[in-house]
Short mmCIF file of C-alpha atoms in Angstrom, two decimals:
data_model
loop_
_atom_site.label_atom_id
_atom_site.label_comp_id
_atom_site.label_asym_id
_atom_site.label_seq_id
_atom_site.Cartn_x
_atom_site.Cartn_y
_atom_site.Cartn_z
CA MET A 1 -7.55 10.05 15.36
CA VAL A 2 -8.37 6.67 14.03
CA ARG A 3 -5.56 4.05 13.82
CA VAL A 4 -5.39 2.26 10.40
CA ALA A 5 -3.51 -0.84 9.45
CA GLU A 6 -3.54 -2.49 6.01
CA GLU A 7 -1.94 -5.56 4.53
CA TRP A 8 -1.79 -7.22 1.11
CA PHE A 9 -1.76 -10.55 0.32
CA SER A 10 -2.35 -12.61 -3.06
CA ILE A 11 -2.97 -9.53 -5.37
CA CYS A 12 -1.75 -7.46 -8.19
CA GLY A 13 -1.79 -4.09 -5.98
CA GLY A 14 -4.16 -2.44 -8.00
CA CYS A 15 -6.53 -1.82 -4.91
CA GLU A 16 -3.77 0.01 -3.14
CA VAL A 17 -3.58 2.32 -6.13
CA THR A 18 -7.49 2.84 -5.60
CA VAL A 19 -6.72 4.08 -2.05
CA LEU A 20 -4.16 6.52 -3.64
CA ASP A 21 -6.75 7.40 -6.26
CA ILE A 22 -9.36 8.65 -3.83
CA GLY A 23 -8.17 12.03 -4.65
CA GLU A 24 -9.30 15.00 -3.00
CA PRO A 25 -11.79 13.24 -0.34
CA LEU A 26 -8.46 11.77 0.89
CA LEU A 27 -7.07 15.00 1.87
CA ASP A 28 -9.95 15.55 4.09
CA LEU A 29 -9.66 11.97 5.46
CA LEU A 30 -5.74 12.11 6.36
CA PRO A 31 -5.86 14.39 9.41
CA LYS A 32 -8.64 11.78 10.83
CA LEU A 33 -6.26 8.94 10.24
CA GLN A 34 -3.09 7.37 11.46
CA PHE A 35 -1.49 4.61 9.50
CA VAL A 36 0.11 2.63 11.69
CA HIS A 37 1.18 -0.40 9.18
CA MET A 38 0.90 -0.30 5.70
CA PRO A 39 3.61 -1.98 3.51
CA VAL A 40 2.89 -0.23 0.30
CA LEU A 41 3.19 3.39 2.16
CA MET A 42 5.24 2.82 5.18
CA ASP A 43 8.37 0.88 6.23
CA HIS A 44 6.84 -1.07 9.06
CA LYS A 45 8.27 -4.78 9.47
CA ILE A 46 6.04 -7.43 10.91
CA PHE A 47 9.07 -8.89 12.65
CA GLY A 48 10.54 -5.81 14.00
CA GLN A 49 12.39 -3.33 12.09
CA THR A 50 15.54 -5.22 12.21
CA GLY A 51 13.96 -8.60 12.22
CA GLN A 52 14.49 -9.37 15.85
CA GLY A 53 11.09 -10.43 16.41
CA THR A 54 10.04 -14.12 16.89
CA LYS A 55 6.46 -13.78 15.87
CA MET A 56 4.42 -11.46 13.67
CA GLU A 57 3.23 -8.48 15.24
CA ILE A 58 0.86 -5.77 13.90
CA PRO A 59 0.18 -2.68 15.86
CA GLU A 60 -3.48 -2.22 17.24
CA ALA A 61 -5.75 -0.36 15.14
CA GLU A 62 -9.57 0.76 15.12
CA VAL A 63 -9.89 -0.19 11.42
CA GLY A 64 -7.85 -3.03 9.51
CA ILE A 65 -7.93 -3.36 5.68
CA ILE A 66 -6.63 -6.50 3.85
CA SER A 67 -6.34 -6.70 0.16
CA GLY A 68 -5.75 -10.00 -1.62
CA GLY A 69 -6.63 -13.54 -1.20
CA ILE A 70 -5.03 -16.12 0.95
CA ARG A 71 -2.60 -18.15 -1.20
CA ASN A 72 0.23 -19.20 1.48
CA GLU A 73 0.72 -19.83 5.28
CA GLU A 74 1.84 -16.61 5.76
CA ASN A 75 -1.01 -15.00 4.56
CA ARG A 76 -3.15 -16.91 6.74
CA GLU A 77 -1.18 -16.33 10.09
CA LEU A 78 -1.01 -12.57 9.22
CA ALA A 79 -4.61 -12.38 8.56
CA LYS A 80 -5.18 -13.87 11.90
CA GLU A 81 -2.74 -11.20 13.36
CA MET A 82 -4.66 -8.41 11.75
CA ARG A 83 -8.02 -9.83 13.07
CA ALA A 84 -6.77 -10.13 16.48
CA LYS A 85 -5.48 -6.38 16.50
CA CYS A 86 -8.11 -4.61 14.43
CA LYS A 87 -11.61 -3.71 15.83
CA ILE A 88 -13.07 -3.56 12.33
CA LEU A 89 -11.78 -5.50 9.36
CA ILE A 90 -12.42 -4.43 5.85
CA ALA A 91 -11.95 -6.82 3.00
CA LEU A 92 -10.58 -4.75 -0.03
CA GLY A 93 -11.16 -5.69 -3.70
CA SER A 94 -12.55 -8.86 -5.32
CA CYS A 95 -9.43 -11.09 -4.33
CA ALA A 96 -10.14 -10.51 -0.40
CA CYS A 97 -13.87 -10.77 -0.86
CA PHE A 98 -13.78 -13.86 -3.07
CA GLY A 99 -10.34 -14.86 -4.32
CA GLY A 100 -10.38 -12.72 -7.21
CA ILE A 101 -8.47 -13.98 -10.46
CA PRO A 102 -5.82 -15.96 -8.48
CA ALA A 103 -8.68 -18.44 -7.44
CA LEU A 104 -8.97 -19.59 -10.89
CA ALA A 105 -6.20 -21.67 -9.47
CA ASN A 106 -8.84 -23.62 -7.55
CA GLN A 107 -9.55 -25.53 -10.54
CA PHE A 108 -6.27 -27.57 -10.10
CA LYS A 109 -4.70 -29.30 -7.29
CA LEU A 110 -1.87 -27.72 -5.71
CA GLU A 111 0.57 -30.60 -6.91
CA GLU A 112 -0.65 -30.18 -10.52
CA LEU A 113 0.11 -26.45 -10.32
CA LEU A 114 3.55 -27.11 -8.79
CA ASP A 115 4.49 -29.96 -11.48
CA LYS A 116 3.26 -27.56 -14.18
CA VAL A 117 5.51 -24.56 -13.00
CA TYR A 118 8.46 -26.28 -11.93
CA ARG A 119 8.74 -29.46 -13.93
CA GLY A 120 6.14 -29.19 -16.62
CA SER A 121 7.26 -25.73 -18.32
CA LYS A 122 9.20 -25.70 -21.59
CA SER A 123 11.04 -22.63 -20.73
CA THR A 124 12.12 -23.81 -17.32
CA PRO A 125 14.52 -26.46 -16.54
CA PRO A 126 12.88 -29.15 -14.31
CA ALA A 127 13.79 -28.60 -10.46
CA PRO A 128 12.37 -29.67 -7.24
CA THR A 129 9.49 -27.51 -5.62
CA PRO A 130 11.28 -24.52 -3.53
CA ALA A 131 10.86 -25.47 0.11
CA THR A 132 13.27 -23.11 2.33
CA ASP A 133 12.98 -19.39 2.88
CA ILE A 134 9.43 -18.87 1.42
CA PRO A 135 6.25 -19.76 3.05
CA PRO A 136 4.47 -23.02 1.89
CA LEU A 137 1.40 -22.52 -0.60
CA THR A 138 -2.16 -23.46 0.99
CA ASP A 139 -4.01 -26.13 -0.98
CA ARG A 140 -6.14 -23.54 -2.61
CA VAL A 141 -6.67 -19.69 -2.76
CA TYR A 142 -9.09 -18.64 0.09
CA ALA A 143 -11.29 -15.69 0.47
CA LEU A 144 -10.50 -13.75 3.52
CA ASP A 145 -13.85 -14.60 5.37
CA GLU A 146 -12.80 -18.40 5.06
CA VAL A 147 -10.11 -17.82 7.46
CA VAL A 148 -11.35 -14.63 9.63
CA LYS A 149 -14.18 -12.81 10.34
CA VAL A 150 -14.78 -9.79 7.88
CA ASP A 151 -16.95 -6.67 8.92
CA VAL A 152 -16.94 -4.84 5.75
CA TYR A 153 -16.94 -6.16 2.05
CA LEU A 154 -15.48 -3.51 -0.74
CA PRO A 155 -15.33 -5.78 -3.79
CA GLY A 156 -14.10 -4.67 -7.14
CA CYS A 157 -11.05 -5.23 -9.53
CA PRO A 158 -9.70 -3.05 -8.44
CA THR A 159 -12.53 -1.53 -6.13
CA ALA A 160 -13.86 1.88 -6.76
CA PRO A 161 -12.03 4.76 -4.74
CA GLU A 162 -15.42 6.58 -4.09
CA ILE A 163 -16.62 3.57 -2.00
CA VAL A 164 -13.40 3.29 -0.23
CA ALA A 165 -13.86 6.89 1.04
CA GLN A 166 -17.60 6.33 1.61
CA ALA A 167 -16.69 3.04 3.80
CA LEU A 168 -13.92 5.36 5.67
CA VAL A 169 -16.38 8.40 6.50
CA SER A 170 -19.14 5.79 7.79
CA LEU A 171 -16.86 4.11 10.31
CA LEU A 172 -15.33 7.34 11.23
CA GLU A 173 -19.05 8.54 11.83
CA GLY A 174 -19.46 5.26 13.83
CA LYS A 175 -21.81 4.02 11.11
CA ALA A 176 -22.06 0.64 9.44
CA PHE A 177 -21.35 0.27 5.60
CA SER A 178 -22.48 -2.09 3.20
CA LEU A 179 -23.30 -1.88 -0.40
CA PRO A 180 -26.81 -2.11 -1.46
CA GLU A 181 -28.29 -5.47 -3.28
CA ARG A 182 -28.80 -4.20 -6.53
CA SER A 183 -27.61 -5.55 -9.85
CA VAL A 184 -25.49 -3.95 -12.42
CA CYS A 185 -28.56 -4.04 -14.75
CA ASP A 186 -30.31 -2.13 -12.04
CA ASP A 187 -27.85 0.88 -12.75
CA CYS A 188 -27.22 0.32 -16.46
CA PRO A 189 -28.71 3.00 -18.91
CA VAL A 190 -29.15 0.88 -22.00
CA LYS A 191 -32.71 -0.22 -23.27
CA ARG A 192 -33.80 -4.17 -22.87
CA GLU A 193 -36.31 -5.69 -25.07
CA GLU A 194 -35.83 -9.09 -23.38
CA LYS A 195 -34.98 -11.00 -26.46
CA ALA A 196 -31.77 -11.60 -28.32
CA ASP A 197 -31.52 -11.47 -31.99
CA ILE A 198 -28.53 -13.02 -32.78
CA SER A 199 -26.17 -15.55 -31.24
CA LEU A 200 -23.47 -14.98 -28.73
CA LYS A 201 -20.29 -13.47 -30.02
CA ARG A 202 -16.88 -12.31 -29.01
CA PRO A 203 -16.18 -8.83 -28.01
CA LEU A 204 -13.64 -7.93 -30.21
CA GLU A 205 -15.24 -5.15 -31.87
CA SER A 206 -17.11 -1.88 -30.92
CA ILE A 207 -20.44 -3.05 -29.30
CA ILE A 208 -22.28 0.29 -30.28
CA PRO A 209 -21.03 2.83 -33.01
CA GLU A 210 -18.56 5.35 -31.89
CA GLY A 211 -20.10 8.65 -31.10
CA GLN A 212 -23.69 7.02 -30.25
CA ALA A 213 -25.08 7.65 -26.79
CA LEU A 214 -24.95 5.00 -24.32
CA GLU A 215 -28.50 5.81 -23.17
CA GLY A 216 -31.20 4.45 -25.43
CA SER A 217 -28.66 1.94 -27.03
CA ARG A 218 -29.74 -1.82 -26.94
CA CYS A 219 -28.52 -4.06 -23.98
CA PHE A 220 -24.98 -5.60 -24.82
CA MET A 221 -26.40 -9.05 -23.98
CA GLU A 222 -29.55 -8.85 -26.26
CA LEU A 223 -26.87 -7.66 -29.06
CA GLY A 224 -24.91 -10.86 -28.45
CA TYR A 225 -22.01 -9.74 -26.09
CA LEU A 226 -21.92 -11.81 -22.79
CA CYS A 227 -22.58 -9.45 -20.00
CA LEU A 228 -22.68 -10.62 -16.62
CA GLY A 229 -24.51 -7.46 -15.31
CA PRO A 230 -27.36 -9.38 -14.42
CA VAL A 231 -26.02 -11.68 -11.58
CA THR A 232 -23.13 -8.76 -10.50
CA ARG A 233 -23.64 -6.70 -7.57
CA SER A 234 -23.92 -2.98 -8.63
CA GLY A 235 -21.42 -0.12 -6.93
CA CYS A 236 -18.82 0.20 -9.25
CA GLY A 237 -20.36 3.70 -10.89
CA GLY A 238 -20.31 5.29 -7.60
CA SER A 239 -22.37 8.42 -7.44
CA GLU A 240 -22.67 8.52 -11.45
CA LYS A 241 -24.57 5.02 -11.06
CA THR A 242 -23.73 3.83 -14.63
CA PRO A 243 -21.23 0.93 -14.36
CA ARG A 244 -17.55 1.43 -15.09
CA CYS A 245 -17.46 -1.21 -17.69
CA ILE A 246 -20.58 -0.01 -19.16
CA LYS A 247 -19.75 3.37 -19.44
CA GLY A 248 -16.29 2.36 -21.21
CA ARG A 249 -18.68 0.73 -23.79
CA MET A 250 -17.66 -3.02 -22.37
CA PRO A 251 -19.70 -5.88 -21.04
CA CYS A 252 -19.73 -6.39 -17.23
CA ARG A 253 -17.05 -8.94 -16.14
CA ALA A 254 -18.73 -9.33 -12.63
CA CYS A 255 -15.52 -8.25 -10.66
CA PHE A 256 -18.15 -6.65 -8.09
CA GLY A 257 -18.98 -10.49 -6.98
CA PRO A 258 -22.71 -11.99 -6.34
CA ILE A 259 -25.55 -9.44 -5.74
CA ARG A 260 -26.18 -11.55 -2.35
CA LYS A 261 -23.72 -13.74 -0.51
CA ASP A 262 -25.87 -16.85 -0.93
CA ALA A 263 -26.34 -16.40 -4.69
CA ASN A 264 -25.30 -18.85 -7.34
CA PRO A 265 -24.07 -16.62 -10.42
CA LEU A 266 -23.20 -19.74 -12.33
CA VAL A 267 -26.78 -21.11 -12.57
CA GLU A 268 -28.54 -17.33 -12.56
CA ILE A 269 -26.62 -16.45 -15.50
CA MET A 270 -27.31 -19.56 -17.46
CA GLY A 271 -31.09 -18.87 -16.71
CA ALA A 272 -30.73 -15.31 -17.74
CA LEU A 273 -28.89 -16.27 -21.08
CA SER A 274 -31.51 -18.73 -21.84
CA SER A 275 -34.46 -16.14 -21.09
CA ILE A 276 -33.55 -13.93 -24.06
CA GLY A 277 -32.76 -17.15 -26.39
CA LEU A 278 -29.19 -17.21 -26.03
CA ASP A 279 -27.53 -20.78 -25.59
CA PRO A 280 -24.99 -20.85 -22.45
CA LYS A 281 -23.55 -24.10 -23.87
CA THR A 282 -21.91 -22.36 -26.69
CA ILE A 283 -19.61 -20.53 -24.38
CA PRO A 284 -16.44 -22.42 -23.47
CA ASP A 285 -15.22 -23.00 -19.98
CA ARG A 286 -18.39 -21.68 -18.43
CA ALA A 287 -17.63 -22.20 -14.66
CA ALA A 288 -14.41 -20.17 -14.89
CA THR A 289 -15.74 -17.64 -17.33
CA PHE A 290 -18.97 -16.84 -15.36
CA GLN A 291 -16.78 -17.04 -11.82
CA ARG A 292 -13.58 -15.63 -12.92
CA TYR A 293 -13.47 -13.15 -10.06
CA ILE A 294 -15.48 -15.58 -7.13
CA GLY A 295 -13.20 -18.76 -7.23
CA ALA A 296 -12.77 -19.28 -3.67
CA GLN A 297 -15.69 -20.25 -0.79
CA GLY A 298 -16.09 -23.31 -3.03
CA ARG A 299 -17.04 -21.95 -6.28
CA LEU A 300 -14.41 -23.28 -8.40
CA ARG A 301 -12.96 -26.90 -7.55
CA PRO A 302 -10.43 -29.21 -9.19
CA LEU A 303 -11.70 -30.40 -12.47
CA ALA A 304 -12.36 -33.93 -13.04
CA LYS A 305 -9.82 -35.51 -15.34
CA ARG A 306 -10.94 -36.61 -18.80
CA PRO A 307 -10.27 -40.11 -19.99
#
């Protein structure tokens, strides 16, 4: 029996739903797993069941799973406790792997955010920043591996149920698990001609006509729709290969993150756009648009104030 501990930090909860969405393979896994801590499913409190504890305590486990980025000091302390008690630590979802959507806030200083929320909102009476009974925010959103060592990365917003099951099976069999370094374009069935006939446009209409097969259709980016597939790691399609958004007739939004850890998607996608004749300068807010899921690890920083 493999003991599993799970925690969620700055996140919407979609990755927890992904775990429940594994479906029938989860039924095969459950007899081999013992969940010792999982707030979304069980009532196990980190300061003791009656709050009698004086420090956070997570039961020891063979596998630890953390979803969500680190946004406050409680997240940071709990990540260290999970690392200390779990032999293998999995970062589940783009927020844990790269900061996710919450890390878009890294474009602003913490003081600016607090002023905006508590004193600059037209719908809220100005008030001091709360300082009691809640953990203080960190200066920015951190990916999990900026605070503790991570053994397995399962990106995605949310991540794909199939790769969660594959990772758990691999770990149960004592095997390492990692996603291959392939781009979304490597698994995309559309046809590329390596040139765009038109300028960039917003994806507010059907990219390909209703009823037309995806296979053999023209590359979405060459049709003028911003698709981040060239700089995004594949894997969201699972065994079917076809990436989820592409299958839904939508451009890739890059939630699986960079193909390699040391990649620079911002520079690479601008090169990809230019190579087929599209002008990346026509896209407003490029840094955030191209890196909307990967703003931690130094990729998004406070913007310089305009004069």
